[in-house]
Coordinates of C-alpha atoms in Angstrom, one line a residue:
X1258 CA 19.9 8.1 -5.6
X1259 CA 19.1 11.6 -6.8
X1260 CA 15.9 13.0 -5.2
X1261 CA 14.1 15.0 -8.0
X1262 CA 11.4 17.5 -7.0
X1263 CA 7.8 16.5 -7.5
X1264 CA 5.5 18.5 -9.7
X1265 CA 1.9 18.0 -8.4
X1266 CA -0.3 19.8 -10.9
X1267 CA 2.0 22.8 -10.8
X1268 CA 2.8 22.6 -7.1
X1269 CA 6.6 22.3 -6.7
X1270 CA 7.7 19.8 -3.8
X1271 CA 11.4 20.2 -3.3
X1272 CA 11.8 16.8 -1.5
X1273 CA 9.7 13.9 -2.9
X1274 CA 8.4 12.9 0.4
X1275 CA 4.7 13.0 1.4
X1276 CA 3.9 12.5 5.2
X1277 CA 1.0 10.0 5.5
X1278 CA -2.2 11.4 7.0
X1279 CA -2.6 9.6 10.3
X1280 CA -5.8 9.9 12.4
X1281 CA -7.2 10.3 14.9
X1282 CA -5.1 13.4 15.9
X1283 CA -1.7 11.9 15.0
X1284 CA -1.0 14.2 12.1
X1285 CA -2.5 17.6 12.6
X1286 CA -1.0 21.1 12.0
X1287 CA 2.2 20.7 14.1
X1288 CA 3.4 17.7 12.2
X1289 CA 2.2 18.7 8.8
X1290 CA 3.6 22.3 9.1
X1291 CA 7.0 20.9 10.0
X1292 CA 7.1 18.5 7.1
X1293 CA 6.0 21.2 4.7
X1294 CA 8.6 23.6 6.1
X1295 CA 11.3 20.9 5.2
X1296 CA 10.3 20.7 1.7
X1297 CA 7.9 17.8 1.8
X1298 CA 4.1 17.6 1.7
X1299 CA 2.7 17.9 5.1
X1300 CA -0.6 16.1 5.5
X1301 CA -3.4 16.7 8.1
X1302 CA -5.8 13.7 8.7
X1303 CA -9.4 14.9 8.9
X1304 CA -10.5 11.8 10.8
X1305 CA -12.3 13.1 13.9
X1306 CA -10.0 16.1 13.6
X1307 CA -12.1 18.1 16.1
X1308 CA -11.8 15.6 19.0
X1309 CA -10.1 18.2 21.2
X1310 CA -12.8 20.8 20.7
X1311 CA -15.3 21.5 23.6
X1312 CA -18.2 21.0 21.3
X1313 CA -17.0 17.7 19.9
X1314 CA -19.2 15.5 22.2
X1315 CA -22.3 17.5 21.5
X1316 CA -21.9 17.8 17.7
X1317 CA -18.9 16.0 16.3
X1318 CA -19.5 16.9 12.7
X1319 CA -19.8 20.6 13.4
X1320 CA -16.6 20.4 15.6
X1321 CA -14.7 18.4 12.9
X1322 CA -15.6 20.9 10.1
X1323 CA -14.5 23.8 12.2
X1324 CA -11.2 22.1 13.1
X1325 CA -10.4 21.4 9.4
X1326 CA -10.2 25.1 8.8
X1327 CA -8.4 25.8 12.1
X1328 CA -5.8 23.1 11.6
X1329 CA -5.0 24.2 8.0
X1330 CA -4.7 27.7 9.1
X1331 CA -2.3 26.8 11.9
X1332 CA -0.3 24.6 9.6
X1333 CA 0.2 27.5 7.2
X1334 CA 1.9 29.5 9.9
X1335 CA 4.5 26.7 10.3
X1336 CA 4.9 25.6 6.7
X1337 CA 7.3 28.4 5.6
X1338 CA 5.4 28.4 2.2
X1339 CA 5.5 24.6 1.8
X1340 CA 2.8 22.4 0.4
X1341 CA 0.0 21.2 2.7
X1342 CA -2.5 18.5 2.0
X1343 CA -5.4 16.7 3.8
X1344 CA -6.2 13.0 4.0
X1345 CA -9.9 12.4 3.8
X1346 CA -11.2 8.8 3.9
X1347 CA -13.9 8.0 1.5
X1348 CA -15.4 5.8 4.1
X1349 CA -16.0 9.0 6.3
X1350 CA -19.6 9.8 6.9
X1351 CA -20.4 13.3 5.3
X1352 CA -17.3 12.8 3.1
X1353 CA -18.4 15.6 0.7
X1354 CA -18.7 18.2 3.6
X1355 CA -15.1 17.4 4.7
X1356 CA -13.9 17.8 1.1
X1357 CA -15.7 21.1 0.7
X1358 CA -14.4 22.4 4.1
X1359 CA -10.9 21.7 3.0
X1360 CA -11.2 23.4 -0.3
X1361 CA -12.8 26.4 1.3
X1362 CA -9.9 26.5 3.8
X1363 CA -7.4 26.7 0.8
X1364 CA -5.7 23.4 1.1
X1365 CA -3.3 22.6 -1.6
X1366 CA -3.9 18.9 -2.1
X1367 CA -6.5 16.3 -1.1
X1368 CA -5.4 12.7 -0.8
X1369 CA -8.2 10.2 -0.5
X1370 CA -8.5 6.5 0.1
X1371 CA -10.2 3.9 2.4
X1372 CA -12.4 3.3 -0.6
X1373 CA -12.3 4.6 -4.2
X1374 CA -12.8 8.4 -4.4
X1375 CA -15.0 8.1 -7.5
X1376 CA -16.8 11.3 -6.9
X1377 CA -13.9 13.6 -5.6
X1378 CA -13.5 15.6 -8.8
X1379 CA -17.3 16.4 -8.9
X1380 CA -17.3 17.6 -5.3
X1381 CA -14.2 19.8 -5.7
X1382 CA -15.6 21.2 -9.0
X1383 CA -13.6 24.1 -10.5
X1384 CA -11.5 24.8 -7.5
X1385 CA -7.7 24.6 -8.0
X1386 CA -7.2 22.1 -5.3
X1387 CA -5.0 19.2 -6.4
X1388 CA -6.3 15.7 -6.2
X1389 CA -4.6 12.3 -5.3
X1390 CA -6.4 9.0 -5.2
X1391 CA -4.9 6.2 -3.1
X1392 CA -4.9 3.0 -4.9
X1393 CA -3.6 -0.5 -4.0
X1394 CA -4.0 -2.6 -7.1
X1395 CA -3.9 -2.2 -10.9
X1396 CA -7.6 -2.8 -11.0
X1397 CA -8.4 0.0 -8.5
X1398 CA -6.0 2.4 -10.5
X1399 CA -7.7 1.6 -13.8
X1400 CA -11.1 2.2 -12.3
X1401 CA -10.3 5.7 -11.0
X1402 CA -8.3 6.8 -14.0
X1403 CA -10.9 5.8 -16.6
X1404 CA -13.9 6.9 -14.5
X1405 CA -12.4 10.3 -13.7
X1406 CA -11.6 10.9 -17.3
X1407 CA -15.0 9.8 -18.7
X1408 CA -17.2 11.4 -16.2
X1409 CA -15.3 14.5 -15.1
X1410 CA -12.7 15.0 -17.9
X1411 CA -10.1 15.2 -15.3
X1412 CA -7.0 13.2 -14.3
X1413 CA -5.3 12.9 -10.9
X1414 CA -2.5 15.3 -10.1
X1415 CA -0.8 12.5 -8.1
X1416 CA -1.3 8.9 -7.5
X1417 CA -0.5 7.2 -4.2
X1418 CA 0.1 3.5 -4.3
X1419 CA -0.5 2.2 -0.8
X1420 CA 0.9 -1.3 -0.2
X1421 CA 0.2 -4.2 2.3
X1422 CA 2.8 -3.0 4.8
X1423 CA 1.1 0.3 5.4
X1424 CA -0.5 1.3 8.8
X1425 CA -4.2 1.7 9.8
X1426 CA -7.0 0.6 7.5
X1427 CA -5.7 -1.4 4.5
X1428 CA -7.1 -1.5 1.0
X1429 CA -6.8 -5.3 0.8
X1430 CA -8.8 -8.4 1.7
X1431 CA -7.3 -10.8 4.2
X1432 CA -6.8 -13.1 1.3
X1433 CA -4.9 -10.5 -0.6
X1434 CA -2.6 -9.7 2.4
X1435 CA -1.7 -13.4 2.5
X1436 CA -0.9 -13.4 -1.3
X1437 CA 0.9 -10.2 -1.6
X1438 CA 4.5 -10.9 -0.5
X1439 CA 6.9 -8.0 -1.0
X1440 CA 8.1 -9.5 -4.2
X1441 CA 4.7 -10.2 -5.5
X1442 CA 3.4 -6.8 -4.6
X1443 CA 6.4 -5.1 -6.5
X1444 CA 4.9 -6.6 -9.6
X1445 CA 1.6 -4.8 -8.8
X1446 CA 3.4 -1.5 -8.2
X1447 CA 5.1 -1.9 -11.6
X1448 CA 1.8 -2.6 -13.2
X1449 CA 0.3 0.6 -11.7
X1450 CA 3.3 2.6 -12.8
X1451 CA 2.9 1.5 -16.4
X1452 CA -0.8 2.1 -16.4
X1453 CA -0.5 5.7 -15.0
X1454 CA 2.2 6.6 -17.4
X1455 CA 0.2 5.3 -20.4
X1456 CA -2.9 7.4 -19.3
X1457 CA -0.8 10.4 -18.5
X1458 CA 0.9 10.3 -21.9
X1459 CA -2.4 10.0 -23.6
X1460 CA -3.7 13.0 -21.7
X1461 CA -0.5 15.0 -22.3
X1462 CA -0.2 15.4 -18.5
X1463 CA 2.4 14.7 -15.9
X1464 CA 1.2 12.5 -13.1
X1465 CA 3.7 11.6 -10.5
X1466 CA 3.3 8.4 -8.5
X1467 CA 4.5 7.9 -4.9
X1468 CA 4.8 4.5 -3.1
X1469 CA 3.6 4.1 0.4
X1470 CA 3.6 1.3 2.9
X1471 CA 6.8 0.0 4.5
X1472 CA 8.9 3.1 3.7
X1473 CA 11.0 4.0 6.7
X1474 CA 14.5 5.2 5.8
X1475 CA 16.5 6.4 2.8
X1476 CA 17.2 2.7 1.6
X1477 CA 13.5 2.1 1.5
X1478 CA 13.1 5.3 -0.5
X1479 CA 16.0 4.4 -2.8
X1480 CA 14.3 1.1 -3.5
X1481 CA 10.9 2.7 -4.4
X1482 CA 12.7 5.2 -6.7
X1483 CA 14.6 2.3 -8.4
X1484 CA 11.2 0.7 -9.1
X1485 CA 10.2 3.9 -11.0
X1486 CA 8.3 5.8 -8.4
X1487 CA 8.6 9.6 -8.3
X1488 CA 8.6 9.7 -4.5
X1489 CA 7.4 8.1 -1.4
X1490 CA 4.8 8.6 1.2
X1491 CA 5.7 7.7 4.8
X1492 CA 3.7 7.8 8.1
X1493 CA 5.1 5.6 10.8
X1494 CA 8.5 7.2 10.8
X1495 CA 7.0 10.5 11.7
X1496 CA 5.1 9.4 14.7
X1497 CA 8.2 9.2 16.9
X1498 CA 9.1 12.9 16.2
X1499 CA 9.0 15.7 18.6
X1500 CA 6.7 17.5 16.2
X1501 CA 4.1 14.7 15.9
X1502 CA 0.7 15.7 17.4
X1503 CA 0.1 12.6 19.4
X1504 CA 0.8 12.4 23.1
X1505 CA 4.2 11.2 24.4
X1506 CA 2.6 8.1 25.8
X1507 CA 1.3 7.2 22.3
X1508 CA 4.8 7.7 20.9
X1509 CA 6.3 5.5 23.6
X1510 CA 4.3 2.6 22.4
X1511 CA 6.1 2.7 19.1
X1512 CA 9.4 3.1 20.9
X1513 CA 8.6 0.0 23.0
X1514 CA 7.1 -2.2 20.3
X1515 CA 8.8 -5.4 19.1
X1516 CA 8.2 -6.8 15.7
X1517 CA 6.1 -9.6 17.2
X1518 CA 3.8 -7.0 18.7
X1519 CA 2.5 -5.8 15.3
X1520 CA -0.5 -7.6 14.0
X1521 CA -3.4 -7.5 11.5
X1522 CA -6.6 -6.7 13.1
X1523 CA -10.2 -6.5 11.9
X1524 CA -11.6 -3.0 12.4
X1525 CA -15.3 -2.6 13.5
X1526 CA -16.3 -1.8 9.9
X1527 CA -14.8 -5.0 8.7
X1528 CA -11.6 -3.7 7.1
X1529 CA -8.2 -5.2 7.9
X1530 CA -5.8 -2.9 9.6
X1531 CA -2.4 -3.0 11.3
X1532 CA -1.9 -2.2 14.9
X1533 CA 0.3 -2.7 17.9
X1534 CA -1.0 -5.4 20.2
X1535 CA -2.2 -4.3 23.6
X1536 CA -4.6 -5.1 26.3
X1537 CA -7.4 -3.2 24.6
X1538 CA -7.4 -5.7 21.6
X1539 CA -7.6 -8.6 24.1
X1540 CA -10.6 -7.2 26.0
X1541 CA -12.7 -6.3 22.9
X1542 CA -12.2 -9.4 20.7
X1543 CA -15.3 -11.1 21.9
X1544 CA -17.5 -8.0 22.2
X1545 CA -20.7 -7.6 20.2
X1546 CA -22.4 -4.2 20.0
X1547 CA -21.7 -0.9 21.5
X1548 CA -23.7 1.7 23.4
X1549 CA -23.2 5.3 24.2
X1550 CA -22.6 8.2 21.9
X1551 CA -22.1 7.9 18.2
X1552 CA -19.4 10.0 16.9
X1553 CA -20.6 9.9 13.2
X1554 CA -17.3 8.8 11.9
X1555 CA -17.7 6.0 9.3
X1556 CA -20.4 5.5 6.7
X1557 CA -20.9 1.7 7.1
X1558 CA -21.0 1.0 10.9
X1559 CA -23.6 -1.2 12.6
X1560 CA -23.4 -0.4 16.2
X1561 CA -25.4 -3.4 17.1
X1562 CA -22.7 -5.7 15.9
X1563 CA -19.3 -4.0 16.1
X1564 CA -17.0 -5.0 19.0
X1565 CA -16.1 -1.3 19.9
X1566 CA -16.4 2.2 18.8
X1567 CA -13.3 2.9 16.6
X1568 CA -13.5 6.7 17.2
X1569 CA -13.4 6.3 21.0
X1570 CA -10.6 3.6 20.8
X1571 CA -8.4 6.0 18.6
X1572 CA -9.0 9.0 20.7
X1573 CA -8.1 7.1 23.9
X1574 CA -4.9 6.0 22.3
X1575 CA -3.8 9.4 20.9
X1576 CA -4.6 11.1 24.1
X1577 CA -2.2 8.7 26.1
X1578 CA -4.7 6.1 27.4
X1579 CA -2.8 3.5 25.3
X1580 CA -4.0 0.3 27.0
X1581 CA -7.6 1.5 26.4
X1582 CA -7.2 2.3 22.8
X1583 CA -6.3 1.2 19.3
X1584 CA -2.8 1.8 18.2
X1585 CA -2.7 1.8 14.4
X1586 CA 0.9 1.5 13.0
X1587 CA 2.8 0.6 9.8
X1588 CA 4.9 -2.7 9.6
X1589 CA 8.0 -0.8 10.6
X1590 CA 6.9 0.7 13.9
X1591 CA 9.1 -1.7 15.8
X1592 CA 12.1 -0.1 14.2
X1593 CA 11.6 3.1 16.1
X1594 CA 14.2 3.5 18.8
X1595 CA 14.3 7.2 19.7
X1596 CA 12.5 10.5 19.2
X1597 CA 13.7 12.6 16.3
X1598 CA 13.0 16.0 14.8
X1599 CA 11.4 16.0 11.4
X1600 CA 14.3 18.0 10.0
X1601 CA 16.7 15.2 10.9
X1602 CA 14.6 12.7 9.0
X1603 CA 14.5 14.9 6.0
X1604 CA 18.4 15.2 6.1
X1605 CA 18.7 11.5 6.1
X1606 CA 16.2 10.9 3.4
X1607 CA 18.0 13.5 1.1
X1608 CA 21.6 12.7 1.9
X1609 CA 21.6 9.1 3.2
X1610 CA 23.2 7.7 6.4
X1611 CA 20.3 5.4 7.5
X1612 CA 21.2 3.3 10.5
X1613 CA 21.8 -0.3 9.9

């Protein structure tokens, strides 16, 4: 199928592909810069973005806010004029401060999910930063569109539909995950597409919609475009690239994973997520309560009852201590068989030739 450029509030994206924001430390400046230079939207995850800074242990918030500006600046040197975004989870503690730091650093686009970003336009204010809420159901899309219009007189510049096959924290209950088969969820996608088009037409505005979750190759992209999406967001495929910011040991877990190794887990904050099964998940399943340093990551976290610190688990994984960490992934992680360059993936997505 023809790949038409995306127009995100006046930002021209030559290839309608957005790289998913993957924390902690999986998608930073190197990966985002490479994707942007290939004509897509390169996305930096702000989740514990400063974990490599020497001051992180002492003051994680300050280290993270400094790293937001540093990673955006480094990505710009690699992006060749391309579009850069950040992914900021609504569930993040000090959410507004991360948003303001990204805006001040000159980011093009903020993508926000893991909760409904109902206050995002108010935080951004009159800045020219483009805004993209992540939604998973018609109901959540309706809430965001109508609330932003009524309260802020603003519409999204882009809408990301993230389905149940995505990686990391999912915007669904366990019950919804059991109900939303691929066929059933396509009905939800079509409903969101209709809703966004209706609201966009009423506002006299173009609002592109991209589909995320389970997008791995050009055939998956074609299917999303046939449904009526304007583009796709994909994360898992970019993990096993040379440019991905994660350690080689982390990437190897994807290369070694079998389909049976990928499971739904319950994160410490009660949200379902998708991850690769490992020894870590076995050892923490009966834990109750954590001690030690709090990294100030998520707003709703009861350290007296959670089985493990999610920040520590994700940092262990990305740094290569994979049997001591949480390995978030999308449903297609098992399909990875080799390391690739970002440019090779973009050639496939544009011109076809996905492997069977």
